[in-house]
mmCIF file of C-alpha atoms in Angstrom:
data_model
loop_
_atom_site.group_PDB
_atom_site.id
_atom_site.type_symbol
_atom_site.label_atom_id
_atom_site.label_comp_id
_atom_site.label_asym_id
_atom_site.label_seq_id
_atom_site.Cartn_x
_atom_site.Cartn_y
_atom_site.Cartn_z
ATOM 1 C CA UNK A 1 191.022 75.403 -20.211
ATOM 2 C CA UNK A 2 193.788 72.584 -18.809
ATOM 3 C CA UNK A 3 191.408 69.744 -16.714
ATOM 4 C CA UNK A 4 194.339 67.919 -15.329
ATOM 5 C CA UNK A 5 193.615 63.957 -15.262
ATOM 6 C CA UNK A 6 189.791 64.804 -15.773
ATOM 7 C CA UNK A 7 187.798 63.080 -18.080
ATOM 8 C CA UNK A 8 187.334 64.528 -21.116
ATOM 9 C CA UNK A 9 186.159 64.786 -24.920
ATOM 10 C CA UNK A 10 188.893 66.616 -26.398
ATOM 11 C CA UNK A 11 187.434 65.696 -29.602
ATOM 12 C CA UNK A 12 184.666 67.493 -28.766
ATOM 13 C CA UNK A 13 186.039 70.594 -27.880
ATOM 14 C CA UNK A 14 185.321 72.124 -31.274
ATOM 15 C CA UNK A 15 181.650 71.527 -31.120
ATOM 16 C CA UNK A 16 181.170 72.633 -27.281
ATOM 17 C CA UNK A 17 183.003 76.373 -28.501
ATOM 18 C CA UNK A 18 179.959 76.371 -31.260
ATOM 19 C CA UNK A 19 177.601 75.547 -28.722
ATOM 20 C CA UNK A 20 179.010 78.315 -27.088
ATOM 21 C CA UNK A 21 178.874 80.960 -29.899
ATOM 22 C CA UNK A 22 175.590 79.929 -30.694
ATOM 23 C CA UNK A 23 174.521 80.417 -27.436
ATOM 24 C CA UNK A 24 175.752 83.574 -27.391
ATOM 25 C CA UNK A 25 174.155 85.366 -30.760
ATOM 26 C CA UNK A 26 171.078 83.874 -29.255
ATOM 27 C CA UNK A 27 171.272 85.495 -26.013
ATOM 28 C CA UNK A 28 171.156 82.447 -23.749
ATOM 29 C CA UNK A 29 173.546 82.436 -20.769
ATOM 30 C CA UNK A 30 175.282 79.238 -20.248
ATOM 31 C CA UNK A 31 176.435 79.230 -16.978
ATOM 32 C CA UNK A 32 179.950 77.365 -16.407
ATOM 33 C CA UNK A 33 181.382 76.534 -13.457
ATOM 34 C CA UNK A 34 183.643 79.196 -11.751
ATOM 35 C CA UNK A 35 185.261 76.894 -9.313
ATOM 36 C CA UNK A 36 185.681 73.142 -8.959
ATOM 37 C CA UNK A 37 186.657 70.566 -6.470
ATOM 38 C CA UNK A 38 189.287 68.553 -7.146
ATOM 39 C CA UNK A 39 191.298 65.065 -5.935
ATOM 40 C CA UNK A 40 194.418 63.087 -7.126
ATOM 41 C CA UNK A 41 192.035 59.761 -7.342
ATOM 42 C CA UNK A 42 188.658 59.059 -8.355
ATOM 43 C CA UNK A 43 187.635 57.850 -4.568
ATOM 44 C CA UNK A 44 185.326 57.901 -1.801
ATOM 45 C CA UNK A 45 186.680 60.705 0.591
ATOM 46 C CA UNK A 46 189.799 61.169 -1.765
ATOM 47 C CA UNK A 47 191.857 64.521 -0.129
ATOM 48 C CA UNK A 48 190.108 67.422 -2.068
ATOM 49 C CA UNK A 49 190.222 71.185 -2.771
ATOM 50 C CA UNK A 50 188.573 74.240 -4.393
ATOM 51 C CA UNK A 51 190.356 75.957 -7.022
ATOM 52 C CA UNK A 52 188.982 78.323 -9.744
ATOM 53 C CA UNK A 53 188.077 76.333 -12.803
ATOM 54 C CA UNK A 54 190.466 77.113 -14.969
ATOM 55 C CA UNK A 55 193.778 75.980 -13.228
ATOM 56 C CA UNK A 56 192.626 72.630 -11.967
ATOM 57 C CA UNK A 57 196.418 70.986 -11.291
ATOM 58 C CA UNK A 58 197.909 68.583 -14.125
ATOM 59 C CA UNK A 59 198.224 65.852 -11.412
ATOM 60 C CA UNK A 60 194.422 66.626 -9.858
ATOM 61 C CA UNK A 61 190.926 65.791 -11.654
ATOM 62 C CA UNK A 62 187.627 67.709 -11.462
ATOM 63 C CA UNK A 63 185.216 65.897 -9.968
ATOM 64 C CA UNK A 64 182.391 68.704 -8.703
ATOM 65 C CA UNK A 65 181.445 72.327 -8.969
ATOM 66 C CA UNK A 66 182.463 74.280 -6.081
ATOM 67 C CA UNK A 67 180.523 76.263 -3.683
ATOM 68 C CA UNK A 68 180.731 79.688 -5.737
ATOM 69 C CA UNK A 69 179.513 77.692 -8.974
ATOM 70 C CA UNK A 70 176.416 76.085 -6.271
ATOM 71 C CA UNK A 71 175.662 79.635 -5.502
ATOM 72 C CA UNK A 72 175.675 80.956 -8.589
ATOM 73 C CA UNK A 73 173.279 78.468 -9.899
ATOM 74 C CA UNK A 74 170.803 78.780 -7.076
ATOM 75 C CA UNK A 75 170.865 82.565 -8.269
ATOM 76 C CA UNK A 76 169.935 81.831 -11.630
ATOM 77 C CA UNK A 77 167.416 78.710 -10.297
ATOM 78 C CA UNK A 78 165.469 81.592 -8.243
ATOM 79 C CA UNK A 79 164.596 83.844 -11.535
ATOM 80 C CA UNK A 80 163.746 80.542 -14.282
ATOM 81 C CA UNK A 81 160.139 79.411 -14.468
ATOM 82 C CA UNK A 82 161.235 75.989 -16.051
ATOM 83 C CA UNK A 83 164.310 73.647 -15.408
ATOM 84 C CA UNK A 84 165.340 70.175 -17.649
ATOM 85 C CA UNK A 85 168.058 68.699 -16.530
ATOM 86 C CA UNK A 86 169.971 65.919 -17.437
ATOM 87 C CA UNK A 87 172.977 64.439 -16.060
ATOM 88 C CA UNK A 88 174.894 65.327 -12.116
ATOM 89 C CA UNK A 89 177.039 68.195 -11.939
ATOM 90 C CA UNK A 90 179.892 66.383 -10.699
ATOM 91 C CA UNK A 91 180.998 62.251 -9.469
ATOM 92 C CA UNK A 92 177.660 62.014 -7.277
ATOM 93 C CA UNK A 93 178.016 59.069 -6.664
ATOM 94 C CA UNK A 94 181.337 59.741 -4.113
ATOM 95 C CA UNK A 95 180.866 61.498 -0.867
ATOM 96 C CA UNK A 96 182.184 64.265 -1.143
ATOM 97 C CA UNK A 97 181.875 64.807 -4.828
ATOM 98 C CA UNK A 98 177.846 64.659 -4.529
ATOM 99 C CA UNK A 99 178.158 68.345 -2.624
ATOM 100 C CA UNK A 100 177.317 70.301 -6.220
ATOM 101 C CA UNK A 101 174.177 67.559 -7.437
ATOM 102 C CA UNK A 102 173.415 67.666 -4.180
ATOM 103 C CA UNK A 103 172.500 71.316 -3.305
ATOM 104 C CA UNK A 104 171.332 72.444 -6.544
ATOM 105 C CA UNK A 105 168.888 69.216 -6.595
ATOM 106 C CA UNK A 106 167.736 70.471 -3.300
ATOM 107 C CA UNK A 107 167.128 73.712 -4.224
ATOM 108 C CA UNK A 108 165.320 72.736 -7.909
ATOM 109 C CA UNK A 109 162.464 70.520 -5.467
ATOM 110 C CA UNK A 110 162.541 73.451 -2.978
ATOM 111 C CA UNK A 111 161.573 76.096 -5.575
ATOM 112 C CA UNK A 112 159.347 73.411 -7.191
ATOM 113 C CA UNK A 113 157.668 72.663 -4.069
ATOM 114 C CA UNK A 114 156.965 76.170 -3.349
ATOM 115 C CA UNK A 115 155.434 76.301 -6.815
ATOM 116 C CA UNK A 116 158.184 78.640 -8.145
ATOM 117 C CA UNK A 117 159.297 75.837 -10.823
ATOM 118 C CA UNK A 118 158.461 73.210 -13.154
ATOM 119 C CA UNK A 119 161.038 70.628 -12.968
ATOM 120 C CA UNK A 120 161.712 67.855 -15.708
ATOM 121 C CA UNK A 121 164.730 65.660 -15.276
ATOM 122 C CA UNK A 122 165.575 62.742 -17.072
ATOM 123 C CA UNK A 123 168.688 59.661 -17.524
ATOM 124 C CA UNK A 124 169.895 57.278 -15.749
ATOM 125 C CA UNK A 125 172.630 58.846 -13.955
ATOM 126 C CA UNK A 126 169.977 61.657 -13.146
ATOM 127 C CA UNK A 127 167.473 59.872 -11.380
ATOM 128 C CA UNK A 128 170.013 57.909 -8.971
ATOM 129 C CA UNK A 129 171.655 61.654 -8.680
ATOM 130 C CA UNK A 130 168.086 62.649 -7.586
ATOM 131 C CA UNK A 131 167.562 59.545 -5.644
ATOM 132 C CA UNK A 132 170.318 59.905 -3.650
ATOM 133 C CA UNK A 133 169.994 63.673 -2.661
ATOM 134 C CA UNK A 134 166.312 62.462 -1.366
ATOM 135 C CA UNK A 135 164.295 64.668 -3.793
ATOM 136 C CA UNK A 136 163.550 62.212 -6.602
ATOM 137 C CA UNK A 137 159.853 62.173 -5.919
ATOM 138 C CA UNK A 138 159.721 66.377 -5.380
ATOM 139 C CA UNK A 139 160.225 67.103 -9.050
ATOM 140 C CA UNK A 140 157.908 67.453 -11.193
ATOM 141 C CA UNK A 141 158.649 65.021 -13.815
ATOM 142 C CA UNK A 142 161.335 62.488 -13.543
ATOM 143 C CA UNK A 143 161.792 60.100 -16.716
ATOM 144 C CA UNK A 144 163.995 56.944 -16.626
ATOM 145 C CA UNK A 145 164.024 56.320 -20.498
ATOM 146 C CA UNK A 146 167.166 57.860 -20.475
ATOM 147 C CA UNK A 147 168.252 58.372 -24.371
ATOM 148 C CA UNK A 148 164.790 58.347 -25.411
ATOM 149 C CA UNK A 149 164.246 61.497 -22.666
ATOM 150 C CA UNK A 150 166.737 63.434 -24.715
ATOM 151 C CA UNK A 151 165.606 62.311 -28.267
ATOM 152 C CA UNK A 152 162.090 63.231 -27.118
ATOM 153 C CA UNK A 153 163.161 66.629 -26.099
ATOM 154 C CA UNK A 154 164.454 67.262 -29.350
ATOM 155 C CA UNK A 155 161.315 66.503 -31.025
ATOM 156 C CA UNK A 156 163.003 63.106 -32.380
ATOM 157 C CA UNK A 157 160.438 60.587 -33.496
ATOM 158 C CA UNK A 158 160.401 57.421 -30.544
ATOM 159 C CA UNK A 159 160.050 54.107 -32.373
ATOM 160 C CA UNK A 160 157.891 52.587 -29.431
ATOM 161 C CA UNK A 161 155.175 55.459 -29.635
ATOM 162 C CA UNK A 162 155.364 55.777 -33.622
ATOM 163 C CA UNK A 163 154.510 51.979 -33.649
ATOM 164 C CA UNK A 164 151.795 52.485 -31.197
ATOM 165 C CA UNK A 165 150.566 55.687 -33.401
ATOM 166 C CA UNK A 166 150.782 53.103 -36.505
ATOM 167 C CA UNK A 167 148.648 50.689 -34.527
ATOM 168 C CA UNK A 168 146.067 52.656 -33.629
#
C-alpha cells in the first residue's frame, strides 16, 4: 500500500509479503492496522486525521494506528494467554501519536493484572513506550537488553551468558 512521506523499508517489502505468506500456511493471524492517524510533519500536536490504512495522502505520514486498529487489538488481546512485544505501535513519543501504544499498553497490564495474561516486552523504544503510558512496572517481564531480547527469543546464543556458561 502507498505510505505517503512515512518512513519506510521499501527494500524490505519483499521479505514482509513472505512473512506474510508464511504466516498464512501456518495459520497465524497477523493483525495489520485498518486505520491510521496521520500529519503533514513529524511534531508534537501536528494537525492530524484518521484515514483507512491504505490511502494515507502522498503529502501526509503515518504516525499511529487508529482507533478501529486499537479496538481490534484489544479484541484479539482479550482471547491470547501470552503477549511479547517489541517496539510502539506508532511515534509514542508525540502527543498525540502515543494514543495507539498507549491504549493497547493499558489494556496488555489490565488483562495481566487481572491474571488473564503473561506479558513479556522488551527494547529500548519499548520500555520508554511502557514508561510513558504508566504501566512499565504492570507487565510481567520487561527487558532493557534490547537486541539481545530479540536474539534471545529466537533461541540465538548471548555471548555474555555463553562466557559465563564457559566459566562455570
Amino acid at each position: 500500500i502507498k505510505v505517503g512521506k512515512s518512513l519506510a523499508e521499501k527494500d524490505l517489502a519483499a521479505t514482509a509479503l513472505d512473512i506474510l505468506e508464511k504466516a498464512e500456511a501456518a495459520k497465524c493471524r497477523v493483525l495489520l492496522p485498518v486505520d491510521v492517524v496521520v500529519a503533514g510533519d513529524f511534531k508534537a500536536e501536528a494537525a492530524s486525521k484518521v484515514v483507512a490504512a491504505d490511502a494515507c495522502p502522498e503529502d501526509q505520514m503515518i504516525l499511529d494506528v487508529g482507533p478501529k486498529s486499537i479496538e481490534l487489538y484489544r479484541k484479539e488481546l482479550a482471547q491470547c494467554a501470552t503477549v511479547v512485544w517489541n517496539g510502539p505501535l506508532g511515534a509514542f513519543e508525540l502527543k498525540p501519536f502515543d494514543a495507539g501504544t498507549v491504549a493497547v499498553a493499558r489494556e496488555v497490564a489490565q488483562l495481566t493484572g487481572a491474571g488473564k495474561l503473561l506479558s513479556v516486552a522488551g527494547g529500548g523504544d519499548t520500555v520508554a513506550a511502557l514508561a510513558a503510558a504508566g504501566v512499565e512496572e504492570k507487565f510481567s517481564y520487561v527487558s532493557t537488553a534490547g537486541g539481545a531480547f530479540l536474539e534471545w527469543m529466537e533461541g540465538k546464543a548471548l555471548p555474555g551468558v555463553a562466557a559465563l556458561i564457559r566459566a562455570a
